Amino acid sequence: MTSTLTAHDAWRTAREQTLREPHGWLSLTALHWLDDGDGAVPGLPGTWRAAGPDEVAVTAVADDGIVLPGATGPLDGTAHVRPVDGAPGVMVTVGERVVEIARRTDAWALRVRDPQARTRTAFTGVPAWPYDPAAVVDAVFTPYDAPRTVTVDAVVAGVQHFPTAVGEVAFNWAGAPQRLVALAGKDGGLSLHFRDATSGDTTYGGGRILRTDDPAPDGTLEVDLNRVVNLPCAFTAHATCPLPPAGNTLDVAVEAGEKSPLRPDLA
């Protein structure tokens, strides 16, 4: 048990170190939606304009200090940036800040990441339930005949996400059988995005997520609910996180993993 607790504590430490990264999710300070107007964005130098369905035009002079990925110096003129819808955006440096140019549901967005954001500088950790060995449960994964693209809404009205559902995971919790749609993990494994009876009370209302290892060839896998975490939207108003897939709401409480974080930006 001691080694298990040590491993869990190390995982929690690594999780919070990731959140504390200078340009991580806690550093978000603004979310701007672009149009084809004059391109002026509050708080940013230069202009940032939607230039059609496939690109954003960034215009600046060298003194603006806007540096595009791979560039050896600041932009002096106009550059065209082409992010992929739903994928991580193109990161542009503006002084110590990073501006992410992203495409979401046929719209262009700028997310500003500032290491001096109060959500980052005042971060003291994520509240969580104590490790509970009973929250490590055996599960069975049943794959679909073929992966399915599903449509889910986002925490931002009008934005949608299109994750890939690969099957369902069944396990017992709170004395009853439970079943969740499993999404393909970004780096392998499965992603279980769900709400439960704690959502909107002791945990974030938009749900939490658990990333698992790949199932064994026979479909068995271990589900460690102690590692259920918040999505970025629990920490900031400037994220566009997806909501859980249809059917992924448990009517029982999962009192394990992370609780609702403290929000210094709302204090």
mmCIF file of C-alpha atoms in Angstrom, residues 32-261:
data_model
loop_
_atom_site.group_PDB
_atom_site.id
_atom_site.type_symbol
_atom_site.label_atom_id
_atom_site.label_comp_id
_atom_site.label_asym_id
_atom_site.label_seq_id
_atom_site.Cartn_x
_atom_site.Cartn_y
_atom_site.Cartn_z
ATOM 1 C CA HIS A 32 -11.109 36.388 -28.694
ATOM 2 C CA TRP A 33 -13.243 35.324 -31.674
ATOM 3 C CA LEU A 34 -12.066 36.816 -34.961
ATOM 4 C CA ASP A 35 -14.036 38.237 -37.852
ATOM 5 C CA ASP A 36 -13.097 39.916 -41.133
ATOM 6 C CA GLY A 37 -13.131 43.409 -39.606
ATOM 7 C CA ASP A 38 -10.129 45.649 -38.961
ATOM 8 C CA GLY A 39 -8.379 42.938 -36.936
ATOM 9 C CA ALA A 40 -7.665 44.995 -33.834
ATOM 10 C CA VAL A 41 -7.635 42.807 -30.708
ATOM 11 C CA PRO A 42 -7.733 44.369 -27.222
ATOM 12 C CA GLY A 43 -4.401 44.090 -25.463
ATOM 13 C CA LEU A 44 -2.465 42.768 -28.462
ATOM 14 C CA PRO A 45 -0.226 44.588 -30.945
ATOM 15 C CA GLY A 46 -0.695 44.266 -34.695
ATOM 16 C CA THR A 47 -3.871 43.038 -36.338
ATOM 17 C CA TRP A 48 -5.365 39.541 -36.388
ATOM 18 C CA ARG A 49 -7.999 39.023 -39.057
ATOM 19 C CA ALA A 50 -9.998 36.091 -40.368
ATOM 20 C CA ALA A 51 -8.899 35.965 -44.007
ATOM 21 C CA GLY A 52 -11.327 33.413 -45.382
ATOM 22 C CA PRO A 53 -12.236 29.842 -44.481
ATOM 23 C CA ASP A 54 -8.680 28.545 -44.274
ATOM 24 C CA GLU A 55 -6.414 31.150 -42.719
ATOM 25 C CA VAL A 56 -5.821 34.036 -40.355
ATOM 26 C CA ALA A 57 -3.829 37.069 -41.515
ATOM 27 C CA VAL A 58 -1.467 38.521 -38.911
ATOM 28 C CA THR A 59 -0.038 41.961 -39.707
ATOM 29 C CA ALA A 60 2.638 43.678 -37.636
ATOM 30 C CA VAL A 61 5.730 45.842 -37.678
ATOM 31 C CA ALA A 62 8.938 44.608 -36.131
ATOM 32 C CA ASP A 63 8.523 46.790 -33.043
ATOM 33 C CA ASP A 64 5.296 44.904 -32.205
ATOM 34 C CA GLY A 65 7.438 41.915 -31.236
ATOM 35 C CA ILE A 66 5.185 39.264 -32.803
ATOM 36 C CA VAL A 67 7.228 36.150 -33.571
ATOM 37 C CA LEU A 68 5.752 33.285 -35.610
ATOM 38 C CA PRO A 69 6.744 29.639 -35.041
ATOM 39 C CA GLY A 70 10.119 28.897 -36.623
ATOM 40 C CA ALA A 71 10.880 32.551 -37.338
ATOM 41 C CA THR A 72 14.263 34.013 -36.449
ATOM 42 C CA GLY A 73 12.900 37.473 -35.718
ATOM 43 C CA PRO A 74 9.701 39.490 -35.289
ATOM 44 C CA LEU A 75 7.125 39.746 -38.052
ATOM 45 C CA ASP A 76 7.399 42.823 -40.264
ATOM 46 C CA GLY A 77 4.531 42.631 -42.738
ATOM 47 C CA THR A 78 1.673 40.143 -43.108
ATOM 48 C CA ALA A 79 1.764 36.390 -42.513
ATOM 49 C CA HIS A 80 -0.994 33.850 -43.150
ATOM 50 C CA VAL A 81 -1.531 31.155 -40.516
ATOM 51 C CA ARG A 82 -3.550 27.991 -41.151
ATOM 52 C CA PRO A 83 -4.564 26.083 -37.981
ATOM 53 C CA VAL A 84 -6.467 22.791 -38.240
ATOM 54 C CA ASP A 85 -10.047 22.686 -36.937
ATOM 55 C CA GLY A 86 -10.213 21.012 -33.532
ATOM 56 C CA ALA A 87 -6.454 20.529 -33.253
ATOM 57 C CA PRO A 88 -4.019 22.428 -31.026
ATOM 58 C CA GLY A 89 -3.526 25.912 -32.395
ATOM 59 C CA VAL A 90 -0.533 27.713 -33.858
ATOM 60 C CA MET A 91 1.488 29.330 -31.067
ATOM 61 C CA VAL A 92 2.688 32.896 -31.727
ATOM 62 C CA THR A 93 5.009 34.637 -29.259
ATOM 63 C CA VAL A 94 4.328 38.215 -28.149
ATOM 64 C CA GLY A 95 6.883 39.131 -25.510
ATOM 65 C CA GLU A 96 6.465 36.709 -22.610
ATOM 66 C CA ARG A 97 2.949 35.895 -23.747
ATOM 67 C CA VAL A 98 1.910 33.247 -26.241
ATOM 68 C CA VAL A 99 -1.098 33.767 -28.510
ATOM 69 C CA GLU A 100 -2.693 30.561 -29.743
ATOM 70 C CA ILE A 101 -4.475 30.857 -33.092
ATOM 71 C CA ALA A 102 -7.072 28.080 -33.212
ATOM 72 C CA ARG A 103 -10.010 26.987 -35.335
ATOM 73 C CA ARG A 104 -13.173 25.779 -33.615
ATOM 74 C CA THR A 105 -16.351 24.815 -35.506
ATOM 75 C CA ASP A 106 -15.672 27.032 -38.521
ATOM 76 C CA ALA A 107 -14.650 30.008 -36.372
ATOM 77 C CA TRP A 108 -11.247 31.507 -35.615
ATOM 78 C CA ALA A 109 -10.153 32.104 -32.038
ATOM 79 C CA LEU A 110 -7.187 33.668 -30.271
ATOM 80 C CA ARG A 111 -6.269 32.412 -26.826
ATOM 81 C CA VAL A 112 -3.793 34.516 -24.882
ATOM 82 C CA ARG A 113 -1.438 32.708 -22.494
ATOM 83 C CA ASP A 114 0.350 34.887 -19.959
ATOM 84 C CA PRO A 115 2.669 33.468 -17.267
ATOM 85 C CA GLN A 116 1.557 36.333 -15.001
ATOM 86 C CA ALA A 117 -2.119 35.276 -15.111
ATOM 87 C CA ARG A 118 -3.654 35.290 -11.643
ATOM 88 C CA THR A 119 -5.071 31.816 -12.239
ATOM 89 C CA ARG A 120 -1.458 30.628 -12.471
ATOM 90 C CA THR A 121 0.385 32.811 -9.970
ATOM 91 C CA ALA A 122 -2.211 32.191 -7.236
ATOM 92 C CA PHE A 123 -2.536 28.459 -7.944
ATOM 93 C CA THR A 124 -2.086 26.366 -4.791
ATOM 94 C CA GLY A 125 -3.076 22.955 -6.096
ATOM 95 C CA VAL A 126 -6.228 21.059 -7.003
ATOM 96 C CA PRO A 127 -8.526 19.814 -4.225
ATOM 97 C CA ALA A 128 -8.995 16.051 -4.416
ATOM 98 C CA TRP A 129 -10.357 13.182 -2.400
ATOM 99 C CA PRO A 130 -7.767 11.129 -0.508
ATOM 100 C CA TYR A 131 -6.492 8.064 -2.325
ATOM 101 C CA ASP A 132 -8.973 5.202 -1.949
ATOM 102 C CA PRO A 133 -7.922 1.673 -2.959
ATOM 103 C CA ALA A 134 -11.612 0.819 -3.428
ATOM 104 C CA ALA A 135 -11.699 3.349 -6.289
ATOM 105 C CA VAL A 136 -9.431 1.100 -8.359
ATOM 106 C CA VAL A 137 -11.895 -1.186 -10.127
ATOM 107 C CA ASP A 138 -11.772 -3.907 -12.749
ATOM 108 C CA ALA A 139 -13.496 -3.068 -16.018
ATOM 109 C CA VAL A 140 -14.215 -4.594 -19.404
ATOM 110 C CA PHE A 141 -13.885 -2.750 -22.702
ATOM 111 C CA THR A 142 -16.173 -3.757 -25.575
ATOM 112 C CA PRO A 143 -14.999 -2.208 -28.856
ATOM 113 C CA TYR A 144 -17.377 -1.051 -31.547
ATOM 114 C CA ASP A 145 -17.187 -2.804 -34.899
ATOM 115 C CA ALA A 146 -15.581 0.393 -36.179
ATOM 116 C CA PRO A 147 -14.686 3.713 -34.515
ATOM 117 C CA ARG A 148 -17.439 6.340 -34.623
ATOM 118 C CA THR A 149 -17.152 10.094 -34.854
ATOM 119 C CA VAL A 150 -19.549 11.611 -32.333
ATOM 120 C CA THR A 151 -20.680 15.214 -32.003
ATOM 121 C CA VAL A 152 -20.596 16.859 -28.587
ATOM 122 C CA ASP A 153 -21.302 20.405 -27.521
ATOM 123 C CA ALA A 154 -18.729 22.556 -25.752
ATOM 124 C CA VAL A 155 -18.780 24.774 -22.693
ATOM 125 C CA VAL A 156 -18.831 27.699 -25.147
ATOM 126 C CA ALA A 157 -22.177 28.112 -26.925
ATOM 127 C CA GLY A 158 -22.028 27.427 -30.647
ATOM 128 C CA VAL A 159 -18.827 25.376 -30.500
ATOM 129 C CA GLN A 160 -18.830 21.633 -31.120
ATOM 130 C CA HIS A 161 -16.220 18.893 -30.906
ATOM 131 C CA PHE A 162 -16.028 15.669 -32.894
ATOM 132 C CA PRO A 163 -14.161 13.025 -30.873
ATOM 133 C CA THR A 164 -13.796 9.397 -31.900
ATOM 134 C CA ALA A 165 -15.756 6.859 -29.852
ATOM 135 C CA VAL A 166 -14.158 3.416 -29.946
ATOM 136 C CA GLY A 167 -16.363 1.335 -27.653
ATOM 137 C CA GLU A 168 -17.809 1.106 -24.154
ATOM 138 C CA VAL A 169 -16.326 0.395 -20.739
ATOM 139 C CA ALA A 170 -18.356 -1.509 -18.137
ATOM 140 C CA PHE A 171 -17.551 -1.671 -14.424
ATOM 141 C CA ASN A 172 -19.253 -1.798 -11.042
ATOM 142 C CA TRP A 173 -19.464 1.259 -8.811
ATOM 143 C CA ALA A 174 -21.663 2.132 -5.840
ATOM 144 C CA GLY A 175 -23.083 -1.374 -5.886
ATOM 145 C CA ALA A 176 -24.402 -1.168 -9.429
ATOM 146 C CA PRO A 177 -23.158 -1.816 -12.978
ATOM 147 C CA GLN A 178 -22.010 1.285 -14.869
ATOM 148 C CA ARG A 179 -21.249 1.818 -18.538
ATOM 149 C CA LEU A 180 -19.466 4.682 -20.305
ATOM 150 C CA VAL A 181 -18.729 5.473 -23.936
ATOM 151 C CA ALA A 182 -14.949 5.356 -24.385
ATOM 152 C CA LEU A 183 -13.191 7.878 -26.603
ATOM 153 C CA ALA A 184 -9.857 7.311 -28.280
ATOM 154 C CA GLY A 185 -7.033 8.696 -26.153
ATOM 155 C CA LYS A 186 -4.745 11.292 -27.722
ATOM 156 C CA ASP A 187 -1.645 9.243 -26.920
ATOM 157 C CA GLY A 188 -3.161 5.771 -26.895
ATOM 158 C CA GLY A 189 -5.393 4.265 -24.262
ATOM 159 C CA LEU A 190 -8.966 5.339 -23.623
ATOM 160 C CA SER A 191 -10.568 8.573 -22.479
ATOM 161 C CA LEU A 192 -13.644 8.380 -20.242
ATOM 162 C CA HIS A 193 -15.371 11.771 -20.071
ATOM 163 C CA PHE A 194 -18.381 11.729 -17.776
ATOM 164 C CA ARG A 195 -20.643 13.484 -15.328
ATOM 165 C CA ASP A 196 -21.838 11.908 -12.095
ATOM 166 C CA ALA A 197 -23.925 12.849 -9.053
ATOM 167 C CA THR A 198 -21.151 15.129 -7.768
ATOM 168 C CA SER A 199 -21.068 17.245 -10.956
ATOM 169 C CA GLY A 200 -22.022 20.843 -10.269
ATOM 170 C CA ASP A 201 -21.729 20.240 -6.526
ATOM 171 C CA THR A 202 -18.334 19.121 -5.268
ATOM 172 C CA THR A 203 -16.952 18.656 -8.782
ATOM 173 C CA TYR A 204 -17.003 20.757 -11.947
ATOM 174 C CA GLY A 205 -20.394 20.811 -13.657
ATOM 175 C CA GLY A 206 -19.008 20.100 -17.114
ATOM 176 C CA GLY A 207 -17.754 16.711 -16.027
ATOM 177 C CA ARG A 208 -14.362 15.166 -15.431
ATOM 178 C CA ILE A 209 -12.139 12.861 -17.440
ATOM 179 C CA LEU A 210 -10.161 9.677 -16.821
ATOM 180 C CA ARG A 211 -7.419 8.520 -19.152
ATOM 181 C CA THR A 212 -6.658 4.800 -19.034
ATOM 182 C CA ASP A 213 -4.065 2.481 -20.488
ATOM 183 C CA ASP A 214 -4.898 0.316 -23.488
ATOM 184 C CA PRO A 215 -7.157 -2.615 -22.602
ATOM 185 C CA ALA A 216 -5.692 -6.107 -22.609
ATOM 186 C CA PRO A 217 -6.394 -8.254 -25.697
ATOM 187 C CA ASP A 218 -9.374 -9.795 -23.875
ATOM 188 C CA GLY A 219 -10.797 -6.320 -23.137
ATOM 189 C CA THR A 220 -9.996 -6.215 -19.434
ATOM 190 C CA LEU A 221 -8.502 -3.084 -17.944
ATOM 191 C CA GLU A 222 -8.019 -1.344 -14.629
ATOM 192 C CA VAL A 223 -9.983 1.836 -13.994
ATOM 193 C CA ASP A 224 -8.390 3.988 -11.288
ATOM 194 C CA LEU A 225 -10.999 6.573 -10.376
ATOM 195 C CA ASN A 226 -8.471 8.244 -8.078
ATOM 196 C CA ARG A 227 -7.009 9.651 -11.299
ATOM 197 C CA VAL A 228 -10.176 11.345 -12.538
ATOM 198 C CA VAL A 229 -9.192 14.940 -13.361
ATOM 199 C CA ASN A 230 -10.735 18.250 -14.326
ATOM 200 C CA LEU A 231 -10.655 19.541 -17.875
ATOM 201 C CA PRO A 232 -9.085 22.974 -18.501
ATOM 202 C CA CYS A 233 -12.489 24.679 -18.484
ATOM 203 C CA ALA A 234 -12.751 23.974 -14.750
ATOM 204 C CA PHE A 235 -9.802 26.327 -14.194
ATOM 205 C CA THR A 236 -10.471 29.111 -16.690
ATOM 206 C CA ALA A 237 -13.276 30.820 -18.586
ATOM 207 C CA HIS A 238 -11.087 30.961 -21.698
ATOM 208 C CA ALA A 239 -11.145 27.287 -22.714
ATOM 209 C CA THR A 240 -13.532 25.613 -25.174
ATOM 210 C CA CYS A 241 -13.691 22.142 -23.604
ATOM 211 C CA PRO A 242 -16.084 19.490 -24.880
ATOM 212 C CA LEU A 243 -18.949 18.231 -22.765
ATOM 213 C CA PRO A 244 -19.308 14.475 -22.153
ATOM 214 C CA PRO A 245 -20.751 12.273 -24.906
ATOM 215 C CA ALA A 246 -24.444 11.449 -24.786
ATOM 216 C CA GLY A 247 -25.148 8.785 -22.185
ATOM 217 C CA ASN A 248 -22.022 9.451 -20.135
ATOM 218 C CA THR A 249 -23.837 10.665 -17.035
ATOM 219 C CA LEU A 250 -23.767 8.365 -14.023
ATOM 220 C CA ASP A 251 -26.583 8.670 -11.494
ATOM 221 C CA VAL A 252 -24.227 7.706 -8.673
ATOM 222 C CA ALA A 253 -21.531 9.794 -7.001
ATOM 223 C CA VAL A 254 -17.891 9.240 -7.902
ATOM 224 C CA GLU A 255 -16.232 10.682 -4.809
ATOM 225 C CA ALA A 256 -12.723 10.054 -6.062
ATOM 226 C CA GLY A 257 -10.183 12.072 -7.992
ATOM 227 C CA GLU A 258 -10.221 15.832 -8.359
ATOM 228 C CA LYS A 259 -12.830 18.172 -6.916
ATOM 229 C CA SER A 260 -13.817 21.603 -8.231
ATOM 230 C CA PRO A 261 -10.688 23.774 -8.256
#
